[in-house]
PDB file of C-alpha atoms in Angstrom:
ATOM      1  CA  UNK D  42     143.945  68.935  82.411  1.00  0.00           C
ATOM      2  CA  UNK D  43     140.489  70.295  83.246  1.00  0.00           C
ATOM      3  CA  UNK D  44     139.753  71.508  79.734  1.00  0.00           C
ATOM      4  CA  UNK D  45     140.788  67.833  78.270  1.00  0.00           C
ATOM      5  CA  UNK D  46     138.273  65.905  80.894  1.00  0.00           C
ATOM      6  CA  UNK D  47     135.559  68.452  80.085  1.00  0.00           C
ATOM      7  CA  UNK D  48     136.077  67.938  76.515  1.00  0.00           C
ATOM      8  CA  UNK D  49     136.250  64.686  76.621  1.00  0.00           C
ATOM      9  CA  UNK D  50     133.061  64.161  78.860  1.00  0.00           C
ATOM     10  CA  UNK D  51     131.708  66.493  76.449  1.00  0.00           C
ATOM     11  CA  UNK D  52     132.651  64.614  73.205  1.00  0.00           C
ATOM     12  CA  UNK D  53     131.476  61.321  74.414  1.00  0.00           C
ATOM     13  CA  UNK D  54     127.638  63.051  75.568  1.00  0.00           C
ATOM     14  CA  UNK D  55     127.854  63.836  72.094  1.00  0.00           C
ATOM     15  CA  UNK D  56     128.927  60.745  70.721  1.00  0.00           C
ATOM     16  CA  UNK D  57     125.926  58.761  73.100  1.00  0.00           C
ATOM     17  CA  UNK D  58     123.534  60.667  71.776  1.00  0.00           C
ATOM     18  CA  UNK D  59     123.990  60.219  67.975  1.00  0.00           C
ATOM     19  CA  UNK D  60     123.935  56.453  68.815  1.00  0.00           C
ATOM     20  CA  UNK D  61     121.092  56.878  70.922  1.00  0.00           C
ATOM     21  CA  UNK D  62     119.378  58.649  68.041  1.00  0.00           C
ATOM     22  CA  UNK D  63     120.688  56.057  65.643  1.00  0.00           C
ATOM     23  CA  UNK D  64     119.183  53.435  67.702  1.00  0.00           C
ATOM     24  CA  UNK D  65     115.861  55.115  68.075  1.00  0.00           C
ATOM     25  CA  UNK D  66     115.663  55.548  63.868  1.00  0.00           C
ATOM     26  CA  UNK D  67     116.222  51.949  63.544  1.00  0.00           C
ATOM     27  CA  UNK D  68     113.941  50.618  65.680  1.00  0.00           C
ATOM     28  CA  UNK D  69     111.132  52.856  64.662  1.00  0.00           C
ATOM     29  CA  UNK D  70     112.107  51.821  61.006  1.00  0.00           C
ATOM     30  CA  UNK D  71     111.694  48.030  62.738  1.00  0.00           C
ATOM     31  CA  UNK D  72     108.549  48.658  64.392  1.00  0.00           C
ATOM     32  CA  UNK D  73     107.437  50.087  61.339  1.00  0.00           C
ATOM     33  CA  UNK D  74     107.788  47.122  59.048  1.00  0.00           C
ATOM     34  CA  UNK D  75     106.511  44.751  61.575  1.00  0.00           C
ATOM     35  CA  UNK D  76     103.234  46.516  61.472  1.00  0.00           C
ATOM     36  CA  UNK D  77     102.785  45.874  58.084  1.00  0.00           C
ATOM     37  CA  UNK D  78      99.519  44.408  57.782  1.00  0.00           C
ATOM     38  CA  UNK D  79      98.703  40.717  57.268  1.00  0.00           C
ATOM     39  CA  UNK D  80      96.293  39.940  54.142  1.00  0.00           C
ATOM     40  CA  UNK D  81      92.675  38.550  54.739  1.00  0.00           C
ATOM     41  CA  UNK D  82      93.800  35.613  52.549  1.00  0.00           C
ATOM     42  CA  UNK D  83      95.863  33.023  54.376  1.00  0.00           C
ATOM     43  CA  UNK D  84      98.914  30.992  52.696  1.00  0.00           C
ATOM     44  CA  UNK D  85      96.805  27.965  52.048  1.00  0.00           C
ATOM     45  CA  UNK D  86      94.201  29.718  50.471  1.00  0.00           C
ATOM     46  CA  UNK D  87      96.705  31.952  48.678  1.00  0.00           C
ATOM     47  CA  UNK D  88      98.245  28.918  47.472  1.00  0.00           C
ATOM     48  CA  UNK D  89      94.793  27.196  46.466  1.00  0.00           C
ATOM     49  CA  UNK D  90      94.572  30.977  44.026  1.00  0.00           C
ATOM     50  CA  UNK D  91      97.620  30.732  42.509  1.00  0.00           C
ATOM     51  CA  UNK D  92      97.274  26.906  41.802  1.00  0.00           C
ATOM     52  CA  UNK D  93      93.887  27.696  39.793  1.00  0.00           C
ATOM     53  CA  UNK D  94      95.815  30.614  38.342  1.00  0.00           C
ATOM     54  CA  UNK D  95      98.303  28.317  37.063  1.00  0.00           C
ATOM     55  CA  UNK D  96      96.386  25.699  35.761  1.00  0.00           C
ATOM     56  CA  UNK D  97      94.548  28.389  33.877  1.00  0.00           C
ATOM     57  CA  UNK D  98      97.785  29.504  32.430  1.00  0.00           C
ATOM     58  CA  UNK D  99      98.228  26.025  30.863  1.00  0.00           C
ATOM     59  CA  UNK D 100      95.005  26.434  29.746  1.00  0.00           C
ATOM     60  CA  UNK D 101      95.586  30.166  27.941  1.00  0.00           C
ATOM     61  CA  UNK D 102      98.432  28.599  26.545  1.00  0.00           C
ATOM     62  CA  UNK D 103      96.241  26.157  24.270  1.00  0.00           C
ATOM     63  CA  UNK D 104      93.867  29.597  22.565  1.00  0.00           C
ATOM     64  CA  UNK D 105      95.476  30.786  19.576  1.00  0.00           C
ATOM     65  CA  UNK D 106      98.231  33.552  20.664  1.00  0.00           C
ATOM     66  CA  UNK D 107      95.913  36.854  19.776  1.00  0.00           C
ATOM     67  CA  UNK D 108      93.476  35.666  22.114  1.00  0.00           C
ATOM     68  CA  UNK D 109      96.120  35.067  25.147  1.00  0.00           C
ATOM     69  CA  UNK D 110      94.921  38.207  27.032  1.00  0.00           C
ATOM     70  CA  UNK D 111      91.477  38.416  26.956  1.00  0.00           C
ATOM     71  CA  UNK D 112      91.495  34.762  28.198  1.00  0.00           C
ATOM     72  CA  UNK D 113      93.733  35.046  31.166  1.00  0.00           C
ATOM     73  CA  UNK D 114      91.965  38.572  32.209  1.00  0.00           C
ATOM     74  CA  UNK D 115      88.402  36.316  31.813  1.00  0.00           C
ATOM     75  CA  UNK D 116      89.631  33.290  33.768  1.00  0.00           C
ATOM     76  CA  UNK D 117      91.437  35.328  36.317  1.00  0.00           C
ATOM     77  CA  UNK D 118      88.414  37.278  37.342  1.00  0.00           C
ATOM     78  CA  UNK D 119      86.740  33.929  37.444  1.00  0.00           C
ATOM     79  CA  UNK D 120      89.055  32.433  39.722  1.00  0.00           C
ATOM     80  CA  UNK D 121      89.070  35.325  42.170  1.00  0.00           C
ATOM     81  CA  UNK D 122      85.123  34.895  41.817  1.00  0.00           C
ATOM     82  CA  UNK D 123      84.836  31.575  42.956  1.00  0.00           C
ATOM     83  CA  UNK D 124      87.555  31.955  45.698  1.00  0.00           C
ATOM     84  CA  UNK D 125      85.578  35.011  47.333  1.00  0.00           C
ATOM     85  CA  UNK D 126      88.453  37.041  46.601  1.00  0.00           C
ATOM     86  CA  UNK D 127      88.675  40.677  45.346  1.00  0.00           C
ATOM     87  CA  UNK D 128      91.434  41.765  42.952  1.00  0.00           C
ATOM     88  CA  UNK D 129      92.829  44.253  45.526  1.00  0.00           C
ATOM     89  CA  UNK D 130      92.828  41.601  48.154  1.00  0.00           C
ATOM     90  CA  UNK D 131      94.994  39.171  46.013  1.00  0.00           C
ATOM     91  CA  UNK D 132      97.644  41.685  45.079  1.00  0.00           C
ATOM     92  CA  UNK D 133      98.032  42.441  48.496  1.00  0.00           C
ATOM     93  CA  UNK D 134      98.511  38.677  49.525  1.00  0.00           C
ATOM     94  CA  UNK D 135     100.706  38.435  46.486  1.00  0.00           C
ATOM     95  CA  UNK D 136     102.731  41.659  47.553  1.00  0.00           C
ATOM     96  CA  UNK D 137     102.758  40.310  51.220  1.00  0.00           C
ATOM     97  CA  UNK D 138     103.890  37.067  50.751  1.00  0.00           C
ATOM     98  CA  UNK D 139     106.096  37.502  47.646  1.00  0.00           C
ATOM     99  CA  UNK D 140     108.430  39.991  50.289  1.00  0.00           C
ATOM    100  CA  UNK D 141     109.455  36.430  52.202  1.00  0.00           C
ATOM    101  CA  UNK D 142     111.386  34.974  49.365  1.00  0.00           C
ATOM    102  CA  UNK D 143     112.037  31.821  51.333  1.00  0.00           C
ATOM    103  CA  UNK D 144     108.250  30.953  52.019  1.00  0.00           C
ATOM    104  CA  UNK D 145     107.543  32.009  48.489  1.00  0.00           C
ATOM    105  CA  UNK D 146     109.568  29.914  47.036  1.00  0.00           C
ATOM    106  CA  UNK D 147     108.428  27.021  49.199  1.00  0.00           C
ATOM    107  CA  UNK D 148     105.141  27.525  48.177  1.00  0.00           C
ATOM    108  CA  UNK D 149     106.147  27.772  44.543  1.00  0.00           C
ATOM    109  CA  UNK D 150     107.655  24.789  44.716  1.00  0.00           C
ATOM    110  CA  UNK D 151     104.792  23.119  46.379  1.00  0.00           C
ATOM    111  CA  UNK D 152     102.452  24.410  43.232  1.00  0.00           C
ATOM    112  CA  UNK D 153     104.823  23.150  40.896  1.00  0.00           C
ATOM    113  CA  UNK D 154     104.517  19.121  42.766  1.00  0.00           C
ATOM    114  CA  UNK D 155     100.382  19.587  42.552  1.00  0.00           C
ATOM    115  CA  UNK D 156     100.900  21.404  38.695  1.00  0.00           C
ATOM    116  CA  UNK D 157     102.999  18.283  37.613  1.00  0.00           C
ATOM    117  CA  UNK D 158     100.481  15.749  40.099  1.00  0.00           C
ATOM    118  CA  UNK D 159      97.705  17.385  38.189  1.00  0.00           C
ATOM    119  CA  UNK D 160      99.466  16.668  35.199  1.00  0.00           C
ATOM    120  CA  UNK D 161     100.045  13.336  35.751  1.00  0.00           C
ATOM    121  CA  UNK D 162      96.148  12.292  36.784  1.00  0.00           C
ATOM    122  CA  UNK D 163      95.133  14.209  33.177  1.00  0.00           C
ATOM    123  CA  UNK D 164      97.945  11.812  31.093  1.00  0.00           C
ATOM    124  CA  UNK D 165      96.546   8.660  32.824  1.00  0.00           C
ATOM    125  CA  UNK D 166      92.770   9.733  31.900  1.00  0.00           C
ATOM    126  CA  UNK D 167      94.172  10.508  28.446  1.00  0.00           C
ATOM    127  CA  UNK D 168      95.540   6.830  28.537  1.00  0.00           C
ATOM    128  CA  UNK D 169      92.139   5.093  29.492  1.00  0.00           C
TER     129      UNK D 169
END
């Protein structure tokens, strides 16, 4: 009866401990992606980039089809220009806010309302 209870006692020291150690790698791998940095560009700015960037899209999509590239490479170091933005900073905002698929997709559905407003202002001057 001894041997069973020391066994036992034994087992379940053994059994604390992996779940102890368990618990420690998970929250270390939590701490870990909380840390993760926030980019020096906030959402609204973010959002004001990749509005320009899509409107400038539109645009590429008018130049005859060999000359796609050079345009958007041209107009997207123009954009990041004017917005005070380096191309290192916006891929990091993009990687950083892309990883929240729920925001992200708020905000691309916020682009697409101002794309389509935008849109809609250019038909009516078209019109007049």
């Amino acid at each position: 009866m001894g041997i069973t209870k020391v066994h036992c006692r034994s087992l379940w020291l053994c059994n604390f401990r992996a779940k102890f150690y368990i618990f420690l790698w998970v929250l270390g791998g939590l701490v870990l992606t909380s840390c993760k940095e926030t980019p020096s560009i906030d959402e609204e700015h973010f959002e004001k980039i990749l509005l320009d960037i899509q409107l400038a899209e539109a645009l590429v999509q008018t130049y005859p089809v060999d000359s796609h590239d050079i345009y958007r490479d041209v107009f997207m170091e123009d954009i990041l220009r004017q917005h005070k933005v380096t191309r290192e900073e916006y891929n990091a905002a993009y990687e950083y806010y892309s990883e929240n698929h729920k925001a992200f997709q708020r905000m691309q559905e916020r682009l697409k309302k101002k794309v389509y407003d935008a849109e809609k202002i250019e038909d009516l001057n078209l019109a007049y």
